[in-house]
Amino acid sequence: MPGKILIAGGTGLIGVRLSEMLIDLGYEVAHLSRDPEKLPSYKTFKWDPQNGYIDANAISYADYIVNLAGANVGSDKWTDERKKKILSSRVDSANLIYRSLQENEHHVKGYITPSAIGIYGNSGEQLMSEESTYASDFLAEVCKAWEAAAWQMKELNIRTVILRLGLVLSNKGGALPQIARPIKLGAGAPLGSGKQYMSWIHIDDACRIFIRAIEDPQMEGVYNAVAPHPVTNKEFTTELAEALKRPLVLPKVPAFALNLVLGEMSEVVLTGQRVSANKIMQTGFTFEYNYLEEALESFYEKNFN
Ligand SMILES: NC(=O)c1ccc[n+]([C@@H]2O[C@H](COP(=O)([O-])OP(=O)(O)OC[C@H]3O[C@@H](n4cnc5c(N)ncnc54)[C@H](OP(=O)(O)O)[C@@H]3O)[C@@H](O)[C@H]2O)c1
């Protein structure tokens, strides 16, 4: 059954782990990257979504396309220019794949894309399912445009799966090492009220959901990709401090201070959503990491880094 998987943005945090796991299962993996030298151990096709260039051989290679490409949301302050890039890098890349699929002979059976639970905005304690109302802040608008671009693949009779990822936990990058840093330095504290929910997912479970989306022909449409037990920011910070064996010494960091440092990007840490994993579990998917404690132990049990 294994086939050829083309991963756009495969050089990033999720892409690297997903590539390893797919190869372990016997799949062939190639990347679609703006810089073919970035990970030379992988077969890589070049593209430049901003300027509409894609090596057409990429499309004829693939049985399935996973499109993880997008400018990082948490790495730079959200200037107007950065916001444009966050949006356009996702929409342009999906549009370019769509055009290339239209114009070239191909045998692509599925298109799998992440979106994000930011689509639900700041939704307090309410449990958000795939049918819940969308917000209209910046991240929600990005997610809506990103998902609309992905839906075009259905017009080409390609099975399309959209995975609304929660906060992906890894000790190799993403949010976790950034949240852990002040705690390790003895300056850890909950952020804002500390009551905002964090719907997290262990990176291995996230990748296993991508693999399930490739393999299960019944999977189509939108699924939340979060662990079944989200926690509040305060609980997250406390459990992480325990896993790192560090005390939490400071009071909560006030929202205005975060706003001063991060600008509008503070939205990412000050707002939250409590998201349901029911739909993906109803497909028969089982999580390896159901509780935050287990996920953190997998990263920090043996070495504290
Ligand atoms: N990590 C999370 O917690 C999380 C949560 C929700 C959603 N997601 C989404 O899942 C996807 C993958 O996440 P990740 O954490 O693996 O991201 P990442 O580490 O930032 O990697 C994304 C990849 O996208 C490509 N890329 C970066 N800027 C680009 C641009 N301007 N135009 C086109 N491609 C660009 C890069 O590949 P090349 O340099 O090789 O082209 C990069 O390796 C992203 O779209 C992200 O928004 C992630």
Coordinates of C-alpha atoms and ligand atoms in Angstrom, one line a residue:
M1 CA 0.0 0.0 0.0
P2 CA 2.7 2.6 0.8
G3 CA 3.2 5.1 -2.0
K4 CA 4.9 8.4 -2.8
I5 CA 4.3 11.3 -0.6
L6 CA 5.2 14.8 -1.6
I7 CA 5.5 17.1 1.4
A8 CA 5.5 20.9 0.7
G9 CA 7.2 22.7 3.6
G10 CA 8.6 19.3 4.6
T11 CA 11.8 20.9 5.9
G12 CA 10.0 22.4 8.9
L13 CA 9.2 21.1 12.4
I14 CA 6.3 18.8 11.5
G15 CA 7.6 18.0 8.0
V16 CA 10.9 16.5 9.3
R17 CA 9.2 14.2 11.8
L18 CA 6.4 13.2 9.4
S19 CA 9.0 12.3 6.8
E20 CA 10.8 10.1 9.2
M21 CA 7.7 8.3 10.3
L22 CA 6.5 7.8 6.7
I23 CA 9.8 6.4 5.7
D24 CA 9.7 4.0 8.7
L25 CA 6.4 2.8 7.4
G26 CA 7.8 2.1 3.9
Y27 CA 6.6 5.2 2.1
E28 CA 8.8 7.1 -0.4
V29 CA 9.0 10.8 0.6
A30 CA 10.0 13.9 -1.4
H31 CA 10.0 17.5 -0.4
L32 CA 8.8 20.6 -2.2
S33 CA 11.0 23.4 -0.9
R34 CA 12.1 26.9 -1.8
D35 CA 15.6 25.8 -1.1
P36 CA 16.5 22.3 -2.4
E37 CA 19.8 22.4 -0.5
K38 CA 18.1 22.7 2.9
L39 CA 17.8 19.0 3.6
P40 CA 19.9 17.3 0.9
S41 CA 19.2 13.8 2.2
Y42 CA 15.7 14.0 0.8
K43 CA 14.7 14.0 -2.9
T44 CA 13.6 17.6 -3.3
F45 CA 11.7 19.5 -6.0
K46 CA 12.0 23.3 -6.1
W47 CA 9.2 25.7 -6.0
D48 CA 8.7 29.4 -5.4
P49 CA 5.1 30.0 -4.4
Q50 CA 5.5 33.7 -4.2
N51 CA 6.5 33.9 -7.8
G52 CA 4.3 31.1 -9.1
Y53 CA 7.1 28.7 -9.9
I54 CA 6.9 24.9 -9.4
D55 CA 8.9 22.0 -10.9
A56 CA 6.1 20.1 -12.7
N57 CA 7.9 16.8 -12.0
A58 CA 6.8 17.3 -8.3
I59 CA 3.2 16.9 -9.2
S60 CA 3.7 13.8 -11.5
Y61 CA 5.8 12.2 -8.7
A62 CA 3.1 12.3 -6.0
D63 CA 0.4 9.8 -4.9
Y64 CA -0.5 12.1 -2.0
I65 CA 0.4 15.8 -1.3
V66 CA 0.8 17.1 2.2
N67 CA 1.1 20.9 2.2
L68 CA 2.8 22.2 5.4
A69 CA 4.2 25.3 3.8
G70 CA 3.7 28.7 5.4
A71 CA 5.6 31.6 7.0
N72 CA 6.0 30.9 10.7
V73 CA 3.3 32.6 12.8
G74 CA 5.3 32.8 16.0
S75 CA 8.8 33.9 14.9
D76 CA 8.5 37.6 14.1
K77 CA 6.4 40.5 15.3
W78 CA 3.2 40.9 13.3
T79 CA 3.9 44.0 11.2
D80 CA 1.5 44.6 8.3
E81 CA 4.1 43.1 6.0
R82 CA 4.6 40.0 8.1
K83 CA 0.8 39.5 8.4
K84 CA 0.6 39.7 4.6
K85 CA 3.3 37.0 4.3
I86 CA 1.6 34.7 6.9
L87 CA -1.5 34.8 4.8
S88 CA -0.1 34.8 1.3
S89 CA 2.5 32.1 1.9
R90 CA -0.4 29.7 2.7
V91 CA -2.9 30.7 0.1
D92 CA -0.4 31.2 -2.7
S93 CA 1.2 27.7 -2.1
A94 CA -2.2 26.0 -2.2
N95 CA -3.3 27.9 -5.3
L96 CA 0.0 27.0 -7.0
I97 CA -0.5 23.3 -6.3
Y98 CA -4.1 23.6 -7.5
R99 CA -3.0 25.2 -10.8
S100 CA -0.3 22.7 -11.3
L101 CA -2.7 19.8 -10.7
Q102 CA -5.1 21.3 -13.3
E103 CA -2.4 21.7 -15.9
N104 CA -0.4 18.5 -15.5
E105 CA -1.0 14.8 -15.8
H106 CA -1.1 13.4 -12.3
H107 CA -2.2 10.5 -10.1
V108 CA -2.7 12.4 -6.9
K109 CA -5.3 10.7 -4.7
G110 CA -5.3 12.9 -1.7
Y111 CA -4.4 16.5 -0.5
I112 CA -3.8 16.9 3.2
T113 CA -3.3 20.3 4.7
P114 CA -3.0 21.7 8.2
S115 CA -5.2 24.6 9.3
A116 CA -5.2 25.8 12.9
I117 CA -7.6 25.9 15.9
G118 CA -7.1 29.7 15.8
I119 CA -10.1 29.6 13.5
Y120 CA -12.3 29.4 16.7
G121 CA -10.7 32.6 18.1
N122 CA -10.8 33.3 21.8
S123 CA -13.6 31.0 22.8
G124 CA -13.2 30.7 26.5
E125 CA -14.4 27.5 28.2
Q126 CA -16.8 26.5 25.4
L127 CA -15.8 23.1 23.8
M128 CA -15.3 23.8 20.1
S129 CA -16.1 21.2 17.5
E130 CA -15.6 21.3 13.8
E131 CA -19.1 22.8 13.4
S132 CA -18.5 25.7 15.9
T133 CA -18.6 29.3 14.8
Y134 CA -15.5 30.9 13.4
A135 CA -13.9 34.0 14.8
S136 CA -12.9 37.0 12.7
D137 CA -9.5 38.0 14.2
F138 CA -6.3 37.9 12.1
L139 CA -5.5 34.2 12.7
A140 CA -9.1 33.1 12.1
E141 CA -9.2 35.0 8.8
V142 CA -5.9 33.3 7.8
C143 CA -7.3 29.9 8.6
K144 CA -10.5 30.6 6.6
A145 CA -8.6 31.7 3.5
W146 CA -6.2 28.8 3.9
E147 CA -9.0 26.3 4.1
A148 CA -10.9 27.8 1.2
A149 CA -7.7 27.5 -0.9
A150 CA -7.5 23.8 0.1
W151 CA -11.1 23.1 -0.8
Q152 CA -10.4 23.9 -4.5
M153 CA -8.7 20.4 -4.7
K154 CA -12.1 18.8 -4.3
E155 CA -13.1 20.4 -7.6
L156 CA -10.4 18.1 -9.2
N157 CA -11.9 15.1 -7.4
I158 CA -9.0 14.8 -5.1
R159 CA -9.8 13.7 -1.6
T160 CA -9.1 16.7 0.7
V161 CA -8.4 16.5 4.4
I162 CA -8.0 19.7 6.5
L163 CA -6.5 19.1 10.0
R164 CA -7.0 22.0 12.4
L165 CA -3.9 21.6 14.5
G166 CA -3.6 22.6 18.1
L167 CA -0.3 23.7 19.7
V168 CA 2.1 21.1 18.4
L169 CA 4.5 20.0 21.2
S170 CA 8.1 19.0 20.4
N171 CA 11.4 19.6 22.1
K172 CA 13.0 20.3 18.8
G173 CA 11.2 23.5 18.0
G174 CA 7.9 25.3 17.9
A175 CA 6.2 26.7 21.0
L176 CA 7.4 24.3 23.8
P177 CA 11.1 25.3 24.0
Q178 CA 10.0 28.9 24.0
I179 CA 7.5 28.4 26.9
A180 CA 10.1 26.2 28.7
R181 CA 13.0 28.8 28.5
P182 CA 11.8 31.2 31.2
I183 CA 10.8 28.3 33.5
K184 CA 14.3 26.8 33.2
L185 CA 15.7 30.2 34.1
G186 CA 13.6 30.4 37.2
A187 CA 11.3 33.0 35.7
G188 CA 8.3 30.9 34.8
A189 CA 4.8 32.2 35.3
P190 CA 1.3 31.8 33.8
L191 CA 0.5 34.3 31.1
G192 CA -2.3 36.9 31.4
S193 CA -5.2 35.5 33.4
G194 CA -3.8 32.0 33.1
K195 CA -7.3 30.8 32.4
Q196 CA -7.1 30.6 28.6
Y197 CA -7.2 27.1 27.3
M198 CA -4.3 25.5 25.4
S199 CA -5.4 22.7 23.1
W200 CA -2.1 20.9 22.6
I201 CA -1.0 17.8 20.6
H202 CA 2.2 15.8 20.8
I203 CA 4.1 16.0 17.5
D204 CA 4.1 12.2 17.0
D205 CA 0.3 12.1 17.4
A206 CA -0.1 15.0 15.0
C207 CA 2.1 13.1 12.4
R208 CA 0.1 9.9 13.0
I209 CA -3.1 11.9 12.2
F210 CA -1.5 13.1 8.9
I211 CA -0.6 9.4 8.1
R212 CA -4.1 8.3 9.0
A213 CA -5.5 11.0 6.6
I214 CA -3.3 9.5 3.9
E215 CA -4.3 5.9 4.5
D216 CA -8.0 6.1 5.4
P217 CA -10.1 6.7 2.2
Q218 CA -13.1 7.5 4.4
M219 CA -11.4 10.5 5.9
E220 CA -12.4 13.7 4.1
G221 CA -13.1 17.2 5.2
V222 CA -12.2 19.0 8.4
Y223 CA -10.9 17.4 11.7
N224 CA -9.6 19.0 14.8
A225 CA -6.1 17.6 15.5
V226 CA -5.7 18.1 19.3
A227 CA -5.2 15.8 22.2
P228 CA -8.4 14.8 24.1
H229 CA -7.5 16.7 27.3
P230 CA -6.7 20.4 26.8
V231 CA -5.5 22.4 29.8
T232 CA -5.5 26.0 30.9
N233 CA -2.4 28.1 30.5
K234 CA -1.9 28.0 34.3
E235 CA -2.2 24.2 34.3
F236 CA 0.2 24.0 31.3
T237 CA 2.8 26.2 33.0
T238 CA 2.5 24.3 36.3
E239 CA 2.8 20.8 34.7
L240 CA 5.8 22.0 32.6
A241 CA 7.6 23.4 35.6
E242 CA 7.0 20.0 37.3
A243 CA 8.4 18.1 34.3
L244 CA 11.4 20.4 34.3
K245 CA 11.7 20.1 38.1
R246 CA 11.7 23.9 38.5
P247 CA 9.6 26.0 40.8
L248 CA 7.2 28.7 39.5
V249 CA 8.3 31.7 41.4
L250 CA 6.7 34.7 39.7
P251 CA 3.1 35.9 39.8
K252 CA 1.2 35.9 36.5
V253 CA 2.7 37.9 33.7
P254 CA 0.2 40.7 33.0
A255 CA -1.4 40.9 29.6
F256 CA -0.2 44.5 29.0
A257 CA 3.4 43.5 29.5
L258 CA 3.1 40.7 26.9
N259 CA 1.4 43.2 24.6
L260 CA 4.4 45.5 25.0
V261 CA 6.8 42.8 24.1
L262 CA 5.0 40.8 21.5
G263 CA 2.5 43.4 20.0
E264 CA -0.5 41.9 18.3
M265 CA 1.2 38.5 18.4
S266 CA 0.5 38.4 22.1
E267 CA -3.0 37.2 20.9
V268 CA -1.4 33.8 20.4
V269 CA -0.6 33.3 24.1
L270 CA -3.3 35.4 25.7
T271 CA -6.3 33.9 23.9
G272 CA -7.2 30.3 23.8
Q273 CA -9.6 27.7 22.7
R274 CA -10.8 24.5 24.3
V275 CA -11.1 22.1 21.3
S276 CA -12.8 18.7 21.0
A277 CA -10.9 15.7 19.6
N278 CA -14.2 13.6 19.3
K279 CA -14.4 13.6 15.5
I280 CA -10.9 12.3 14.9
M281 CA -11.4 9.7 17.7
Q282 CA -14.6 8.6 16.0
T283 CA -12.6 7.5 13.0
G284 CA -10.9 5.0 15.3
F285 CA -7.8 7.0 15.8
T286 CA -6.2 6.5 19.2
F287 CA -3.8 9.0 20.8
E288 CA -0.5 7.8 22.2
Y289 CA -0.4 10.9 24.4
N290 CA -3.8 11.7 25.9
Y291 CA -2.6 13.7 28.9
L292 CA -0.2 16.6 29.0
E293 CA 1.9 15.0 31.7
E294 CA 2.6 11.9 29.5
A295 CA 3.5 14.2 26.5
L296 CA 5.9 16.3 28.7
E297 CA 7.5 13.2 30.2
S298 CA 8.3 12.0 26.7
F299 CA 10.4 15.1 26.1
Y300 CA 11.9 15.8 29.5
E301 CA 12.0 12.6 31.5
K302 CA 15.6 11.7 30.7
N303 CA 17.3 14.9 29.8
F304 CA 16.3 18.4 30.9
N305 CA 16.7 20.3 27.7
Ligands
LIG1 N1 3.7 23.9 14.9 C1 2.4 24.2 15.3 O1 2.2 24.2 16.6 C2 1.3 24.4 14.4 C3 0.0 24.7 14.9 C4 -1.0 24.9 13.9 C5 -0.7 24.9 12.6 N2 0.5 24.7 12.1 C6 0.8 24.7 10.7 O2 1.4 23.5 10.2 C7 2.3 23.9 9.2 C8 3.7 23.3 9.5 O3 4.1 23.7 10.8 P1 5.6 23.7 11.3 O4 5.6 24.0 12.7 O5 6.3 22.5 10.8 O6 6.1 25.0 10.5 P2 7.7 25.4 10.2 O7 8.6 24.7 11.0 O8 7.7 26.9 10.3 O9 7.9 25.0 8.7 C9 7.1 25.4 7.6 C10 7.8 25.2 6.3 O10 7.1 26.1 5.4 C11 8.1 26.6 4.4 N3 7.9 28.1 4.4 C12 8.3 29.0 5.3 N4 8.0 30.2 4.9 C13 7.5 30.1 3.7 C14 7.0 31.0 2.7 N5 7.1 32.3 2.9 N6 6.5 30.5 1.5 C15 6.4 29.2 1.3 N7 6.9 28.3 2.2 C16 7.4 28.7 3.3 C17 9.5 26.2 4.9 O11 10.0 25.3 4.0 P3 11.1 25.6 2.8 O12 12.0 26.7 3.5 O13 11.8 24.3 2.6 O14 10.4 26.1 1.6 C18 9.3 25.7 6.3 O15 10.1 24.6 6.5 C19 2.4 25.4 9.1 O16 1.6 25.8 8.0 C20 1.8 25.8 10.4 O17 1.2 27.1 10.4 C21 1.6 24.4 13.0

